[in-house]
mmCIF file of C-alpha atoms in Angstrom:
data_model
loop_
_atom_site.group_PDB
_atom_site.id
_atom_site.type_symbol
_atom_site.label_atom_id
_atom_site.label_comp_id
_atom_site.label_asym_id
_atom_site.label_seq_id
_atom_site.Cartn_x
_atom_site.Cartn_y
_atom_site.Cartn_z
ATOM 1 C CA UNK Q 825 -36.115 23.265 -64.744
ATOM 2 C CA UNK Q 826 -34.672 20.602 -67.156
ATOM 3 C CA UNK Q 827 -35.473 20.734 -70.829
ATOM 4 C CA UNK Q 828 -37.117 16.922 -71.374
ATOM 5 C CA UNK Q 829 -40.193 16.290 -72.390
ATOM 6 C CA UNK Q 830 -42.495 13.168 -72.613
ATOM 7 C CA UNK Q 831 -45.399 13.238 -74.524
ATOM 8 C CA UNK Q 832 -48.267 11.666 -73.685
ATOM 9 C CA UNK Q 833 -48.524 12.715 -70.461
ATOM 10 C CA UNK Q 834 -51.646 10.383 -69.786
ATOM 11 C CA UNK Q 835 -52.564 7.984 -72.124
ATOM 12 C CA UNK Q 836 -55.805 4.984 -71.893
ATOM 13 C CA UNK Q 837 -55.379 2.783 -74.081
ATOM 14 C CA UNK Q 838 -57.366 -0.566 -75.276
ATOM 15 C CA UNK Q 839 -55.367 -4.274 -75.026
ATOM 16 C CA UNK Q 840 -53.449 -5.362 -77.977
ATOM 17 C CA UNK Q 841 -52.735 -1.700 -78.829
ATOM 18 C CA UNK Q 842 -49.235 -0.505 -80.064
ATOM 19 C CA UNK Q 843 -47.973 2.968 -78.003
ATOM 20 C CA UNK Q 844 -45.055 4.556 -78.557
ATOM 21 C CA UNK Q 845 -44.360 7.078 -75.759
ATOM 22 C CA UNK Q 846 -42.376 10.191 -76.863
ATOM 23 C CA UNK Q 847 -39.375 11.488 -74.992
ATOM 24 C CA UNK Q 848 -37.014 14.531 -76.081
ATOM 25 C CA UNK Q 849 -34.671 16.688 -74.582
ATOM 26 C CA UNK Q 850 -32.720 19.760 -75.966
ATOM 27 C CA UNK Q 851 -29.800 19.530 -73.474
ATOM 28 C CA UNK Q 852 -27.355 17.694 -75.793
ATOM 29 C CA UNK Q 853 -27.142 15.154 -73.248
ATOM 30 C CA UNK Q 854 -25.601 11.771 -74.987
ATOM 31 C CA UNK Q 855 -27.337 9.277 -71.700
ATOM 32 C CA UNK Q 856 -31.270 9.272 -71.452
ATOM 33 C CA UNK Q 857 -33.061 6.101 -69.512
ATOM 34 C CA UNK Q 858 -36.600 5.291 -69.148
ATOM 35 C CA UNK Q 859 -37.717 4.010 -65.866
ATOM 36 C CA UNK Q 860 -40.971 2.313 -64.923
ATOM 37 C CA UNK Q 861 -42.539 3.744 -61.601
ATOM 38 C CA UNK Q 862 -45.542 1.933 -59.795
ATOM 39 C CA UNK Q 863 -47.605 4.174 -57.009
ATOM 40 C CA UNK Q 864 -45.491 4.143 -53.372
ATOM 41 C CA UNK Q 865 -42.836 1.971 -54.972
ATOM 42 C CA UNK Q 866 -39.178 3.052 -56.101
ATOM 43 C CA UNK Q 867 -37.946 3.596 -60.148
ATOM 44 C CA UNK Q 868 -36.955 1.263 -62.245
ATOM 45 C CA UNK Q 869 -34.498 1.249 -65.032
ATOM 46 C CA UNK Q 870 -36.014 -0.489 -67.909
ATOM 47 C CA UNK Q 871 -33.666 0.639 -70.791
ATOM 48 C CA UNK Q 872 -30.655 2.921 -71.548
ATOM 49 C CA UNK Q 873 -28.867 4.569 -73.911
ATOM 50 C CA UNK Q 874 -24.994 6.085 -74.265
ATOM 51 C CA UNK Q 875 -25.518 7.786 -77.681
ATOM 52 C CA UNK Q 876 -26.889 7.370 -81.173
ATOM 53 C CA UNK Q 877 -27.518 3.808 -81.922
ATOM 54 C CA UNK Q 878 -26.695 2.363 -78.364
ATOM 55 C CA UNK Q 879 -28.979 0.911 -76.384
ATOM 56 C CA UNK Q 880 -29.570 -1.491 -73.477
ATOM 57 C CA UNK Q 881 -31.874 -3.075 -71.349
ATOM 58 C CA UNK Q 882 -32.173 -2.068 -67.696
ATOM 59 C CA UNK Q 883 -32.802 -3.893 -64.289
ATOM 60 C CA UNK Q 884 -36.293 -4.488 -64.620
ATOM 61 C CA UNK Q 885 -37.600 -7.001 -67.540
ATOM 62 C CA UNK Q 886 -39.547 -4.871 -69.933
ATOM 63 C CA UNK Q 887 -41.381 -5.978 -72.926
ATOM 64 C CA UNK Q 888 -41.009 -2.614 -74.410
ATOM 65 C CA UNK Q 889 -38.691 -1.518 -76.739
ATOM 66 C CA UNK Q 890 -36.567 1.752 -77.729
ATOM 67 C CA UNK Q 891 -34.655 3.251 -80.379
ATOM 68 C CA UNK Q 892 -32.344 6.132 -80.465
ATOM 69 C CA UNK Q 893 -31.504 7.383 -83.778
ATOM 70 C CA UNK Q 894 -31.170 11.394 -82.641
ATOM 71 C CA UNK Q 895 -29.462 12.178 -79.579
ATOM 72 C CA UNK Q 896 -32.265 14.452 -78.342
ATOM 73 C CA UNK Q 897 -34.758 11.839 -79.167
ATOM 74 C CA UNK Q 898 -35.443 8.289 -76.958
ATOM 75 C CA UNK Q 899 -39.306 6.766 -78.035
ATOM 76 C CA UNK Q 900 -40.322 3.623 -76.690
ATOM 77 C CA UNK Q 901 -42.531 1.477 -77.937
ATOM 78 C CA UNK Q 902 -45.304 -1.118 -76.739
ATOM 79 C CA UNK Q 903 -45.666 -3.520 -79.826
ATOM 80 C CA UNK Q 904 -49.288 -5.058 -77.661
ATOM 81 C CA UNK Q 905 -50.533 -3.297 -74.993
ATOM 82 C CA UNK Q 906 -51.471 -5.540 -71.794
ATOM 83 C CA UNK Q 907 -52.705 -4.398 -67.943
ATOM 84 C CA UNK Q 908 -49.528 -5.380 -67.131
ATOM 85 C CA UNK Q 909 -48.050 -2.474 -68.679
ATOM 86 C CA UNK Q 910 -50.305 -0.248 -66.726
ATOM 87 C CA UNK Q 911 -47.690 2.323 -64.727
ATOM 88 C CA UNK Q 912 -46.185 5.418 -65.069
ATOM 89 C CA UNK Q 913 -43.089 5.880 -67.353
ATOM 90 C CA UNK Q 914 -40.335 8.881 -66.817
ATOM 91 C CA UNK Q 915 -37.655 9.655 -69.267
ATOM 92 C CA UNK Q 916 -34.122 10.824 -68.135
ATOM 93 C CA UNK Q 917 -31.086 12.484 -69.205
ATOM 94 C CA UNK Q 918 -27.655 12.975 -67.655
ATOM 95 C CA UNK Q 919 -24.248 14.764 -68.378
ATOM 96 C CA UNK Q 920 -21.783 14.189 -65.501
ATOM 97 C CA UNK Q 921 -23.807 12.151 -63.392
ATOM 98 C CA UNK Q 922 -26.783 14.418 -62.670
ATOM 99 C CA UNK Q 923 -30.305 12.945 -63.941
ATOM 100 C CA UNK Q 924 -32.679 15.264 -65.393
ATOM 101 C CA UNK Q 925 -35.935 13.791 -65.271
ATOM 102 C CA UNK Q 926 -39.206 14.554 -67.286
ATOM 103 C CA UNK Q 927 -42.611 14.878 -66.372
ATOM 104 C CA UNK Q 928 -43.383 11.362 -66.761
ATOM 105 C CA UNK Q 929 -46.120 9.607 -68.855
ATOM 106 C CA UNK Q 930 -48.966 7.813 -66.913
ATOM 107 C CA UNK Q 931 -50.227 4.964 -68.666
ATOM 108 C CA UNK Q 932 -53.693 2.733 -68.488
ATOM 109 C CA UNK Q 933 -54.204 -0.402 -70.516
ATOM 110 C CA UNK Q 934 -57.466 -1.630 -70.359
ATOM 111 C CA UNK Y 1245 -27.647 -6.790 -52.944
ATOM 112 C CA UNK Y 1246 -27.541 -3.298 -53.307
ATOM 113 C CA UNK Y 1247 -30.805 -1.693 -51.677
ATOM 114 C CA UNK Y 1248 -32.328 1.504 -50.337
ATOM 115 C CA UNK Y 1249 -34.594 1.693 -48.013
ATOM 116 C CA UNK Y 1250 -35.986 5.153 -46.942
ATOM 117 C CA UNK Y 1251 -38.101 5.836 -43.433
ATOM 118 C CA UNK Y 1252 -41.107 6.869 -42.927
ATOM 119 C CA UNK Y 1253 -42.865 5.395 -45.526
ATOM 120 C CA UNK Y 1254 -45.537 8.628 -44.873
ATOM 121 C CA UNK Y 1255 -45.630 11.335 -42.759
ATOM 122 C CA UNK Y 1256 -47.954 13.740 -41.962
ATOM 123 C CA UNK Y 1257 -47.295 17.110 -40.432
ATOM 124 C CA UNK Y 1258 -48.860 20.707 -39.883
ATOM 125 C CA UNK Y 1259 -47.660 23.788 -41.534
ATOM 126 C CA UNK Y 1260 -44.595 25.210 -40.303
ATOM 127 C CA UNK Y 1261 -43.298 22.424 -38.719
ATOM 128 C CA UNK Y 1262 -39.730 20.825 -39.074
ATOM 129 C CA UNK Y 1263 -39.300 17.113 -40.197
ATOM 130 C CA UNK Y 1264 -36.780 14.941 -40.376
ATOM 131 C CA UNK Y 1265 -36.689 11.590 -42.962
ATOM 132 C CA UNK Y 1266 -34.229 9.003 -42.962
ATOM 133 C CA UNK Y 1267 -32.532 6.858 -45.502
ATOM 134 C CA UNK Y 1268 -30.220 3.737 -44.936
ATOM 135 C CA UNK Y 1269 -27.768 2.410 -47.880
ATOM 136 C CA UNK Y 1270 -26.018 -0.566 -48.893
ATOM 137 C CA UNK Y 1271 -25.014 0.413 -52.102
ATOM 138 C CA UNK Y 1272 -21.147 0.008 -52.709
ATOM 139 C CA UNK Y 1273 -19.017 1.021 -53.872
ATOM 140 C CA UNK Y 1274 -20.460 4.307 -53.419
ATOM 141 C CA UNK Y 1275 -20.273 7.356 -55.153
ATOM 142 C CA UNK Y 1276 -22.967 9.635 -54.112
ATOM 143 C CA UNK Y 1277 -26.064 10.191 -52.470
ATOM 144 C CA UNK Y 1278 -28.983 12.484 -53.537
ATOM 145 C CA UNK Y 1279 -32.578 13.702 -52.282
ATOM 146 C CA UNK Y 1280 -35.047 14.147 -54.789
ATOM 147 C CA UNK Y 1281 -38.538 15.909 -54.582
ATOM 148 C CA UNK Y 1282 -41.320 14.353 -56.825
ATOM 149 C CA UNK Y 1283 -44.289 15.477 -57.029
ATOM 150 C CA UNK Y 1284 -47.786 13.910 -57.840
ATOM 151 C CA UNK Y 1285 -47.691 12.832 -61.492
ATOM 152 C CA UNK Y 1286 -44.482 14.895 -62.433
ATOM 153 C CA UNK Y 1287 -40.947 13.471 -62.476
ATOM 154 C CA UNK Y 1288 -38.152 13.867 -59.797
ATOM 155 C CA UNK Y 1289 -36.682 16.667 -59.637
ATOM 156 C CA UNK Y 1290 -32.861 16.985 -57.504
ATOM 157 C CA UNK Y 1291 -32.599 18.627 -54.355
ATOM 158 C CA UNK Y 1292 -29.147 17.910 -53.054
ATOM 159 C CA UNK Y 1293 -25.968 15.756 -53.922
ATOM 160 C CA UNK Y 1294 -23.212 14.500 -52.038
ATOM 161 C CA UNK Y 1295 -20.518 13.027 -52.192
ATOM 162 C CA UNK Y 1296 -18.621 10.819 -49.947
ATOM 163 C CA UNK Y 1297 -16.025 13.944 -48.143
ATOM 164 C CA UNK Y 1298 -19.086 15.790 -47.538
ATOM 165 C CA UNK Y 1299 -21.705 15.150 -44.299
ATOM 166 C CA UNK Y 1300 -24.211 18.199 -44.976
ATOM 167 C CA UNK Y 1301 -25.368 20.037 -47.851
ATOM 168 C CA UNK Y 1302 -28.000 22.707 -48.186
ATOM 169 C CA UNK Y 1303 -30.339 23.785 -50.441
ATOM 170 C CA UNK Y 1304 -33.129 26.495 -48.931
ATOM 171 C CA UNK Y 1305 -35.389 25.047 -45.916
ATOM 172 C CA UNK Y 1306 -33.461 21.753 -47.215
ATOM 173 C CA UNK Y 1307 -30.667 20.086 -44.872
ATOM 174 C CA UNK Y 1308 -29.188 17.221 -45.728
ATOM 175 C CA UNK Y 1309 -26.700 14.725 -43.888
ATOM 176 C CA UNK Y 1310 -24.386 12.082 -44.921
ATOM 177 C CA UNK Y 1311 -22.162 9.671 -42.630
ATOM 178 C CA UNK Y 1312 -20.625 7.065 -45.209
ATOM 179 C CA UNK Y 1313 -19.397 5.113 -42.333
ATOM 180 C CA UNK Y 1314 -23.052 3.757 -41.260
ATOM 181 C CA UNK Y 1315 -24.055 4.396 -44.713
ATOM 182 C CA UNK Y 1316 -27.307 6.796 -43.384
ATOM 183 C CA UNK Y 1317 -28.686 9.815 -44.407
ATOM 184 C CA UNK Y 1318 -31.312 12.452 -43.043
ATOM 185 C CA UNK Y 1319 -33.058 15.075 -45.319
ATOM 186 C CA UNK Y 1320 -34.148 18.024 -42.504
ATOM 187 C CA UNK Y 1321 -37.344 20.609 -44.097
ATOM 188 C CA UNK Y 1322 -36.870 23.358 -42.014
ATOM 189 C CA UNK Y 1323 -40.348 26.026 -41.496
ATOM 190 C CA UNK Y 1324 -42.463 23.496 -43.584
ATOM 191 C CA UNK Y 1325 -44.820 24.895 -46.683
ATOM 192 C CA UNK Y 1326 -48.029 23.422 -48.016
ATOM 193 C CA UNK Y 1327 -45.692 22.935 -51.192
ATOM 194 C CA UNK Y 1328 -43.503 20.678 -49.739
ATOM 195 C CA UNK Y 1329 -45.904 18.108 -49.775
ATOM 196 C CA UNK Y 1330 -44.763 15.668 -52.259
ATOM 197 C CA UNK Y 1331 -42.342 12.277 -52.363
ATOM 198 C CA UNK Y 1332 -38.905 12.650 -51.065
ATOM 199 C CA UNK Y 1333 -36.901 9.969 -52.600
ATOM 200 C CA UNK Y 1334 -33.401 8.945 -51.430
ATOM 201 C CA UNK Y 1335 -31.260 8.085 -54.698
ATOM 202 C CA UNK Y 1336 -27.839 6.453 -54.115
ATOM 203 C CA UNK Y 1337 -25.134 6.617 -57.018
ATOM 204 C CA UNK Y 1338 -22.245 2.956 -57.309
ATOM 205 C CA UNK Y 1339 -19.284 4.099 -59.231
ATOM 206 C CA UNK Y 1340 -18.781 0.762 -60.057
ATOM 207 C CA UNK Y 1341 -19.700 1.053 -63.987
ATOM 208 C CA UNK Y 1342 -19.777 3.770 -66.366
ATOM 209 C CA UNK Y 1343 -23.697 4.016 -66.549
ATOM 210 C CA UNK Y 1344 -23.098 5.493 -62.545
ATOM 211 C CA UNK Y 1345 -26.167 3.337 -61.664
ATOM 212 C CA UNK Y 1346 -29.015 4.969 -59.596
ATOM 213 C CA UNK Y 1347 -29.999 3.000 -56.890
ATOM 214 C CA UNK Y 1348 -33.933 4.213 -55.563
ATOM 215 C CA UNK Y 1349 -35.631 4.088 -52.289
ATOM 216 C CA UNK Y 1350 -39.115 3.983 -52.613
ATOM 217 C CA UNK Y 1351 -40.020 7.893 -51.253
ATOM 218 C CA UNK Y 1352 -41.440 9.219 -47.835
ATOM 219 C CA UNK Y 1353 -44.784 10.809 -48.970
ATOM 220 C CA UNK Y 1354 -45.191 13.898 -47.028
ATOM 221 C CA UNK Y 1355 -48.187 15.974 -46.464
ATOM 222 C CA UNK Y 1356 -48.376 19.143 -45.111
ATOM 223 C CA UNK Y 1357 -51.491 20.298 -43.450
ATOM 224 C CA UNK Y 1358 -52.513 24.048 -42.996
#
């Protein structure tokens, strides 16, 4: 089993709220994504990140943001919370093309 | 537009009973093509790779196929297991950047019965 972690892994949370959502791993792996996953439908990339200080938006639009100023650590951040947001978020890391996913963070806004 | 599209969207089947679910790609160029198991409220978790020289890899009860040339793949569960019930996603892999983009079907939800 991969070594990533996302903390919360459920989180309800009022409109207007900030969230960051936690996401480490101790594999030394310089790529880590977060995608945004909606019940029956497919992943999508919402951000990336090469290394320390790089990172880039994904496919999918995302009003969140992230930072990565340790390579074992990728936090993203809702600055307002909206029902929109409301969807489950998974973490990633890769070394040579394999993805390592983590458990995944389900979140409510209400 | 590259797209994955996976079939059956949900299949149900009794314990200790083989399967078979399909995936059709139009990702290109293409680099590889993997199966991944997720289950409820955890993240994926890789079951096979392959690459474009190789039309069958195994992993366990886990069989699966490649032909590049129709751009299809099969993922066989062999003897199935109450366990196995989960999403099977079909993940494709361009090697058309340096990211190696992941290109996601939306899953066959499988349930195994006892």
């Amino acid at each position: 089993e991969a070594d990533i972690y996302q903390t919360p892994r459920y989180l309800v949370i009022g409109t207007g709220k900030k969230i960051t959502l936690e996401c480490s791993q101790t594999m030394g792996h310089d790529k880590m994504y977060w995608y945004q996953q909606d019940p029956g439908m497919e992943l999508h990339l919402i951000h990336y990140s090469y290394g320390v200080n790089s990172t880039e938006k994904g496919d999918l639009s995302s009003e969140s943001t992230v930072s990565r100023i340790r390579t074992e650590h990728f936090p993203l951040t809702l600055e307002s919370a909206r029902p929109s947001h409301t969807s489950q978020y998974l973490c990633a890391s890769s070394e040579s093309g394999e993805q390592y996913f983590g458990p995944g963070t389900r979140l409510t806004v209400t | 537009k590259n797209q994955v599209e996976q079939s059956p969207q949900s299949l149900i089947i009794l314990e200790g009973k083989n399967c078979t679910l399909q995936c059709n790609y139009t990702v290109s160029p293409f680099s590889n093509l993997r199966w991944y198991k997720q289950d409820t409220g955890r993240g994926p978790v890789s079951l096979t790779i392959m690459t474009f020289s190789e039309n069958t890899k195994s992993n366990g009860r886990y069989t699966a196929t490649l032909d590049a040339d129709t751009k299809q793949s099969s993922l066989h569960i062999t003897a199935s297991q109450l366990s196995d019930s989960a999403s099977y996603i079909c993940v494709v892999s361009d090697r058309g950047s340096t990211l190696g983009r992941l290109y996601f079907g939306r899953g066959t939800q499988l349930t195994v019965w006892p």
